[in-house]
Amino acid sequence: MDLPSQALDIEKLLTLVAIHLNVEPVELELVPITTGKHNSSFWVVAPHKRFVLRVAPRDSTGLLFYERRMMRQEPLLHELICKNTTIPVAQIIVANFSRVHLQQDYLLMTALEGVPLSNAPSLSSSGHEQILYQVGSYLRQLHELTAPDCLGIEAYGYIGEHHPMQPQATWAEAFCVMWNLLLDDVVASGCYTLSDRYFMSNLLEQHLAHFDYLQSPRLLHMDVWSQNILVDSTGHVTGLVDFDRAVWGDPEIEFAVLDYCGISQRAFWQGYGRERPKSTSAVIRQQFYLLYEVQKYMPIAVWRRRDQVRALFFKQKSLALANNLL
């Protein structure tokens, strides 16, 4: 998801990182990380060790409703994941959301081994399948974490420290709020008319009975794709990164992202160890979850890429998917 250049002051970043690591700025080097386009990320090359610095976009950047200050939920999520799973995640050394020295949130983390799956084209087909199997296994562990156990509340939706919505008592209520807030973003970007918005909102209302998810809210990553999966040359997953879009709810919405990003292949499901629901209601939910994923690319195309042609493509795709639900 491309963002406009943020013109970060590298010298200021070096000074801040040096203070956190208790070294002199001249002992450090910042090297841009080219994968991942929402945050500005850098390798921090320090004496005898590497770290990762991630700087969130400015609040004035065109952001979806759940993206505003979403980095603020990551420290707790990393803590929960490290404590309760074997998923390889980075240790967060510093989480600074004060905006005192830098008008953006930032994280300083340990550097995980490996490279993004997108940068590992030499992997054999069996190596790729082995990675997808491991991703499935790790996501199964992630989805075993529930809001009551981890947070002490039975609540659904985006309920992290960024507070993009009010927690809801049921998944149907939470998804309805999420759906309509996203529609507001699409309207604000100029891609939907008010008539389009009414049609999409009413479409969900007509099918809301299919969203009776009766289990506890599960922790969902919501951004698992080739750039957020770190791997080594032997076909092992060395890290899952970027949990800032996490939501608590129905795992099926996670699967829609995996469908869209080409992750939900047979090896993934073998690793996940549980069959995907195939009931009539499940099929309807899957279509809405895919629509939720696709519609977000309209405001992203307009606000961040300045690409009206791309926005129109996603509008036409969204309306086609919606018409299949009539």
Short mmCIF file of C-alpha atoms in Angstrom, two decimals:
data_model
loop_
_atom_site.label_atom_id
_atom_site.label_comp_id
_atom_site.label_asym_id
_atom_site.label_seq_id
_atom_site.Cartn_x
_atom_site.Cartn_y
_atom_site.Cartn_z
CA MET A 1 0.00 0.00 0.00
CA ASP A 2 1.94 2.94 -1.27
CA LEU A 3 2.16 6.13 0.75
CA PRO A 4 3.53 9.51 -0.32
CA SER A 5 7.12 10.17 0.66
CA GLN A 6 7.22 11.21 4.29
CA ALA A 7 10.52 13.11 4.03
CA LEU A 8 11.81 11.75 7.31
CA ASP A 9 14.75 13.47 8.93
CA ILE A 10 17.32 10.67 8.96
CA GLU A 11 19.67 12.53 11.30
CA LYS A 12 16.87 12.97 13.82
CA LEU A 13 16.02 9.27 13.56
CA LEU A 14 19.65 8.33 14.11
CA THR A 15 19.79 10.54 17.19
CA LEU A 16 16.62 9.02 18.66
CA VAL A 17 17.73 5.45 18.02
CA ALA A 18 21.19 6.17 19.45
CA ILE A 19 19.60 7.40 22.68
CA HIS A 20 17.48 4.24 22.94
CA LEU A 21 20.49 1.98 22.30
CA ASN A 22 22.84 4.04 24.45
CA VAL A 23 25.40 4.52 21.67
CA GLU A 24 26.67 7.45 19.62
CA PRO A 25 24.82 8.24 16.36
CA VAL A 26 28.05 7.80 14.38
CA GLU A 27 28.04 4.14 15.43
CA LEU A 28 24.74 3.53 13.65
CA GLU A 29 23.57 3.25 10.07
CA LEU A 30 19.98 3.36 8.81
CA VAL A 31 19.27 1.29 5.70
CA PRO A 32 15.79 1.55 4.15
CA ILE A 33 13.75 -1.66 4.00
CA THR A 34 12.02 -1.71 0.63
CA THR A 35 9.34 -4.31 1.39
CA GLY A 36 6.22 -3.14 3.22
CA LYS A 37 4.90 0.22 2.11
CA HIS A 38 2.61 1.45 4.87
CA ASN A 39 5.23 2.28 7.47
CA SER A 40 8.71 3.61 6.77
CA SER A 41 11.05 0.85 7.88
CA PHE A 42 14.83 0.74 8.30
CA TRP A 43 17.51 -1.72 9.24
CA VAL A 44 19.41 -0.24 12.15
CA VAL A 45 22.98 -1.45 11.78
CA ALA A 46 24.61 -1.16 15.22
CA PRO A 47 27.91 -2.52 16.53
CA HIS A 48 27.61 -6.32 16.58
CA LYS A 49 23.82 -6.34 16.07
CA ARG A 50 20.93 -5.31 13.81
CA PHE A 51 17.56 -3.87 14.74
CA VAL A 52 14.48 -2.71 12.86
CA LEU A 53 12.97 0.77 13.12
CA ARG A 54 9.40 1.21 11.92
CA VAL A 55 7.93 4.70 11.66
CA ALA A 56 4.17 5.08 11.18
CA PRO A 57 2.77 7.44 8.55
CA ARG A 58 1.63 10.88 9.59
CA ASP A 59 -1.96 11.21 10.73
CA SER A 60 -2.59 13.54 7.78
CA THR A 61 -1.90 10.72 5.32
CA GLY A 62 -5.02 9.26 3.66
CA LEU A 63 -5.74 6.37 6.02
CA LEU A 64 -8.59 3.91 6.38
CA PHE A 65 -10.59 4.14 9.59
CA TYR A 66 -8.72 1.26 11.27
CA GLU A 67 -5.26 2.39 10.10
CA ARG A 68 -5.08 5.58 12.14
CA ARG A 69 -2.47 5.04 14.90
CA MET A 70 -2.89 1.26 14.51
CA MET A 71 0.79 0.71 15.41
CA ARG A 72 -0.24 1.39 19.01
CA GLN A 73 -1.79 -2.05 19.40
CA GLU A 74 1.35 -3.94 18.39
CA PRO A 75 3.29 -3.99 21.70
CA LEU A 76 0.53 -5.83 23.54
CA LEU A 77 -0.06 -8.18 20.62
CA HIS A 78 3.63 -9.11 20.40
CA GLU A 79 3.63 -9.74 24.15
CA LEU A 80 0.57 -11.99 23.92
CA ILE A 81 1.94 -13.90 20.95
CA CYS A 82 5.37 -14.44 22.52
CA LYS A 83 3.79 -15.64 25.76
CA ASN A 84 1.18 -17.97 24.31
CA THR A 85 2.46 -19.31 20.98
CA THR A 86 5.59 -20.46 19.17
CA ILE A 87 5.05 -17.94 16.37
CA PRO A 88 8.37 -16.18 15.62
CA VAL A 89 7.80 -12.47 16.22
CA ALA A 90 10.21 -9.65 16.92
CA GLN A 91 10.83 -8.34 20.42
CA ILE A 92 9.76 -4.71 20.72
CA ILE A 93 12.51 -2.79 22.51
CA VAL A 94 10.98 0.68 22.32
CA ALA A 95 7.41 1.74 21.52
CA ASN A 96 7.24 5.53 21.38
CA PHE A 97 3.85 7.12 20.80
CA SER A 98 4.54 10.39 22.65
CA ARG A 99 5.00 12.58 19.52
CA VAL A 100 7.47 14.68 21.54
CA HIS A 101 10.61 14.34 19.41
CA LEU A 102 8.96 12.95 16.28
CA GLN A 103 5.44 13.72 15.12
CA GLN A 104 4.89 10.07 14.26
CA ASP A 105 4.64 6.84 16.23
CA TYR A 106 7.60 4.47 15.99
CA LEU A 107 8.81 1.06 17.12
CA LEU A 108 12.36 -0.17 17.61
CA MET A 109 12.53 -3.97 17.43
CA THR A 110 14.97 -6.82 17.25
CA ALA A 111 15.74 -7.97 13.71
CA LEU A 112 14.48 -11.40 12.76
CA GLU A 113 16.49 -13.69 10.51
CA GLY A 114 15.44 -14.41 6.94
CA VAL A 115 14.00 -12.46 4.03
CA PRO A 116 10.40 -11.81 2.94
CA LEU A 117 8.90 -14.70 1.00
CA SER A 118 8.45 -12.27 -1.90
CA ASN A 119 12.25 -11.93 -2.03
CA ALA A 120 12.95 -15.67 -2.03
CA PRO A 121 12.25 -16.72 -5.63
CA SER A 122 14.86 -19.51 -5.56
CA LEU A 123 12.79 -21.65 -3.19
CA SER A 124 11.78 -25.00 -4.63
CA SER A 125 8.13 -25.91 -4.94
CA SER A 126 8.49 -28.27 -1.99
CA GLY A 127 10.18 -25.52 0.02
CA HIS A 128 7.31 -23.16 -0.78
CA GLU A 129 4.77 -25.76 0.32
CA GLN A 130 6.71 -26.31 3.53
CA ILE A 131 6.52 -22.58 4.26
CA LEU A 132 2.76 -22.44 3.63
CA TYR A 133 2.32 -25.45 5.91
CA GLN A 134 4.19 -23.62 8.68
CA VAL A 135 2.18 -20.44 8.11
CA GLY A 136 -0.99 -22.49 8.48
CA SER A 137 0.28 -24.00 11.71
CA TYR A 138 1.23 -20.59 13.10
CA LEU A 139 -2.10 -19.00 12.17
CA ARG A 140 -3.94 -21.87 13.86
CA GLN A 141 -2.01 -20.99 17.04
CA LEU A 142 -2.84 -17.32 16.60
CA HIS A 143 -6.53 -18.08 16.14
CA GLU A 144 -6.55 -20.05 19.40
CA LEU A 145 -5.98 -16.78 21.28
CA THR A 146 -9.30 -15.31 22.42
CA ALA A 147 -10.22 -11.88 23.72
CA PRO A 148 -11.62 -13.23 27.03
CA ASP A 149 -8.41 -15.14 27.74
CA CYS A 150 -6.00 -12.44 26.54
CA LEU A 151 -7.81 -9.19 27.30
CA GLY A 152 -10.38 -10.20 29.87
CA ILE A 153 -13.31 -9.04 27.73
CA GLU A 154 -15.78 -10.74 25.39
CA ALA A 155 -15.64 -8.11 22.66
CA TYR A 156 -15.33 -8.16 18.87
CA GLY A 157 -13.80 -5.83 16.31
CA TYR A 158 -10.77 -3.55 16.23
CA ILE A 159 -10.35 -3.22 19.98
CA GLY A 160 -6.70 -2.25 20.24
CA GLU A 161 -5.08 0.87 21.66
CA HIS A 162 -5.83 2.85 18.49
CA HIS A 163 -9.61 2.69 19.27
CA PRO A 164 -11.02 2.98 15.71
CA MET A 165 -14.44 1.70 16.82
CA GLN A 166 -16.43 0.76 19.88
CA PRO A 167 -16.03 -2.89 20.90
CA GLN A 168 -19.15 -4.90 20.10
CA ALA A 169 -20.89 -7.71 21.97
CA THR A 170 -21.31 -9.95 18.89
CA TRP A 171 -19.35 -10.53 15.72
CA ALA A 172 -22.39 -9.65 13.57
CA GLU A 173 -22.59 -6.24 15.27
CA ALA A 174 -18.83 -5.71 14.97
CA PHE A 175 -18.67 -6.60 11.29
CA CYS A 176 -21.65 -4.33 10.59
CA VAL A 177 -19.80 -1.42 12.23
CA MET A 178 -16.58 -2.26 10.36
CA TRP A 179 -18.43 -2.59 7.05
CA ASN A 180 -20.18 0.77 7.38
CA LEU A 181 -17.07 2.63 8.55
CA LEU A 182 -15.23 1.30 5.51
CA LEU A 183 -18.12 2.39 3.29
CA ASP A 184 -17.77 5.89 4.79
CA ASP A 185 -14.11 5.87 3.71
CA VAL A 186 -15.03 4.78 0.19
CA VAL A 187 -17.61 7.58 -0.04
CA ALA A 188 -15.11 10.11 1.33
CA SER A 189 -12.63 9.09 -1.37
CA GLY A 190 -15.25 9.85 -4.02
CA CYS A 191 -15.47 6.24 -5.23
CA TYR A 192 -19.00 5.49 -3.99
CA THR A 193 -22.02 7.73 -4.27
CA LEU A 194 -24.45 7.88 -1.37
CA SER A 195 -26.66 5.58 -3.45
CA ASP A 196 -23.80 3.08 -3.76
CA ARG A 197 -23.25 3.27 -0.03
CA TYR A 198 -26.91 2.62 0.72
CA PHE A 199 -26.90 -0.37 -1.62
CA MET A 200 -23.82 -1.89 0.05
CA SER A 201 -25.02 -1.19 3.57
CA ASN A 202 -28.47 -2.60 2.84
CA LEU A 203 -26.91 -5.66 1.21
CA LEU A 204 -25.21 -6.60 4.47
CA GLU A 205 -28.37 -5.95 6.48
CA GLN A 206 -30.21 -8.42 4.27
CA HIS A 207 -27.62 -11.11 4.99
CA LEU A 208 -26.71 -10.32 8.58
CA ALA A 209 -28.40 -13.47 9.89
CA HIS A 210 -25.56 -15.47 8.30
CA PHE A 211 -23.02 -13.83 10.63
CA ASP A 212 -24.03 -15.61 13.85
CA TYR A 213 -20.49 -16.49 14.87
CA LEU A 214 -20.99 -17.98 18.33
CA GLN A 215 -17.40 -18.61 19.41
CA SER A 216 -15.21 -16.25 21.40
CA PRO A 217 -13.45 -13.52 19.38
CA ARG A 218 -10.18 -14.83 17.97
CA LEU A 219 -7.00 -12.87 17.30
CA LEU A 220 -6.57 -12.39 13.54
CA HIS A 221 -3.50 -10.99 11.78
CA MET A 222 -5.38 -9.65 8.71
CA ASP A 223 -2.30 -8.91 6.60
CA VAL A 224 -0.56 -12.23 5.93
CA TRP A 225 1.01 -12.06 2.49
CA SER A 226 4.39 -12.74 0.93
CA GLN A 227 6.05 -9.55 2.26
CA ASN A 228 5.00 -10.24 5.85
CA ILE A 229 6.30 -13.81 5.95
CA LEU A 230 10.04 -14.10 6.63
CA VAL A 231 11.82 -17.26 5.48
CA ASP A 232 15.31 -18.71 5.33
CA SER A 233 17.00 -20.55 2.46
CA THR A 234 16.02 -23.97 3.82
CA GLY A 235 12.28 -23.33 3.64
CA HIS A 236 11.60 -22.43 7.24
CA VAL A 237 9.48 -19.51 8.43
CA THR A 238 11.64 -17.24 10.56
CA GLY A 239 9.05 -14.58 11.31
CA LEU A 240 5.57 -13.17 10.88
CA VAL A 241 5.54 -9.38 10.91
CA ASP A 242 3.17 -6.38 10.85
CA PHE A 243 0.38 -7.22 13.25
CA ASP A 244 -0.92 -3.64 13.26
CA ARG A 245 -4.09 -4.49 11.28
CA ALA A 246 -5.13 -7.18 13.76
CA VAL A 247 -8.79 -7.64 14.63
CA TRP A 248 -10.63 -9.89 17.11
CA GLY A 249 -13.39 -11.93 15.54
CA ASP A 250 -14.28 -14.68 13.08
CA PRO A 251 -11.23 -16.45 11.56
CA GLU A 252 -13.07 -16.71 8.25
CA ILE A 253 -12.38 -13.04 7.57
CA GLU A 254 -8.66 -13.81 7.84
CA PHE A 255 -9.09 -16.47 5.18
CA ALA A 256 -10.45 -13.87 2.75
CA VAL A 257 -7.14 -11.99 2.98
CA LEU A 258 -5.28 -15.27 2.42
CA ASP A 259 -7.45 -15.98 -0.63
CA TYR A 260 -6.75 -12.56 -2.08
CA CYS A 261 -2.99 -12.84 -1.45
CA GLY A 262 -2.61 -16.41 -2.72
CA ILE A 263 -1.70 -17.97 0.63
CA SER A 264 -4.70 -20.29 1.16
CA GLN A 265 -3.32 -23.19 -0.86
CA ARG A 266 -3.55 -26.87 0.04
CA ALA A 267 -0.30 -26.86 2.04
CA PHE A 268 -1.58 -23.96 4.15
CA TRP A 269 -4.76 -25.84 5.04
CA GLN A 270 -2.80 -28.96 5.89
CA GLY A 271 -0.76 -26.90 8.32
CA TYR A 272 -3.83 -25.17 9.69
CA GLY A 273 -5.30 -28.57 10.48
CA ARG A 274 -8.94 -27.64 10.20
CA GLU A 275 -11.27 -27.64 7.23
CA ARG A 276 -12.79 -24.43 6.01
CA PRO A 277 -16.56 -24.11 6.66
CA LYS A 278 -18.60 -24.89 3.56
CA SER A 279 -22.20 -24.27 4.62
CA THR A 280 -24.45 -21.88 2.69
CA SER A 281 -23.97 -19.24 5.39
CA ALA A 282 -20.20 -19.73 5.30
CA VAL A 283 -20.11 -19.19 1.52
CA ILE A 284 -22.11 -15.98 1.92
CA ARG A 285 -19.79 -14.77 4.69
CA GLN A 286 -16.76 -15.53 2.54
CA GLN A 287 -18.13 -13.32 -0.24
CA PHE A 288 -18.71 -10.43 2.16
CA TYR A 289 -15.26 -10.85 3.70
CA LEU A 290 -13.69 -10.77 0.25
CA LEU A 291 -15.71 -7.64 -0.52
CA TYR A 292 -14.44 -6.05 2.69
CA GLU A 293 -10.89 -6.73 1.50
CA VAL A 294 -11.44 -5.51 -2.07
CA GLN A 295 -13.36 -2.30 -1.27
CA LYS A 296 -10.51 -0.88 0.82
CA TYR A 297 -8.36 -0.55 -2.29
CA MET A 298 -10.58 2.23 -3.66
CA PRO A 299 -9.66 4.87 -1.05
CA ILE A 300 -6.10 3.53 -1.01
CA ALA A 301 -5.86 4.06 -4.78
CA VAL A 302 -7.25 7.60 -4.55
CA TRP A 303 -5.64 8.86 -1.34
CA ARG A 304 -2.25 7.19 -1.54
CA ARG A 305 -1.57 6.37 -5.17
CA ARG A 306 -3.54 9.15 -6.86
CA ASP A 307 -4.69 6.48 -9.31
CA GLN A 308 -8.30 6.93 -10.42
CA VAL A 309 -8.03 4.16 -13.00
CA ARG A 310 -7.05 1.65 -10.33
CA ALA A 311 -9.84 2.92 -8.07
CA LEU A 312 -12.37 2.41 -10.86
CA PHE A 313 -11.10 -1.13 -11.39
CA PHE A 314 -11.73 -1.96 -7.73
CA LYS A 315 -15.14 -0.28 -7.80
CA GLN A 316 -16.21 -2.39 -10.76
CA LYS A 317 -14.86 -5.52 -9.06
CA SER A 318 -16.67 -4.66 -5.83
CA LEU A 319 -20.01 -4.06 -7.54
CA ALA A 320 -19.65 -7.32 -9.47
CA LEU A 321 -19.03 -9.23 -6.25
CA ALA A 322 -21.97 -7.50 -4.61
CA ASN A 323 -24.30 -8.36 -7.49
CA ASN A 324 -23.49 -12.03 -6.92
CA LEU A 325 -25.08 -11.66 -3.48
CA LEU A 326 -28.42 -10.35 -4.75
#
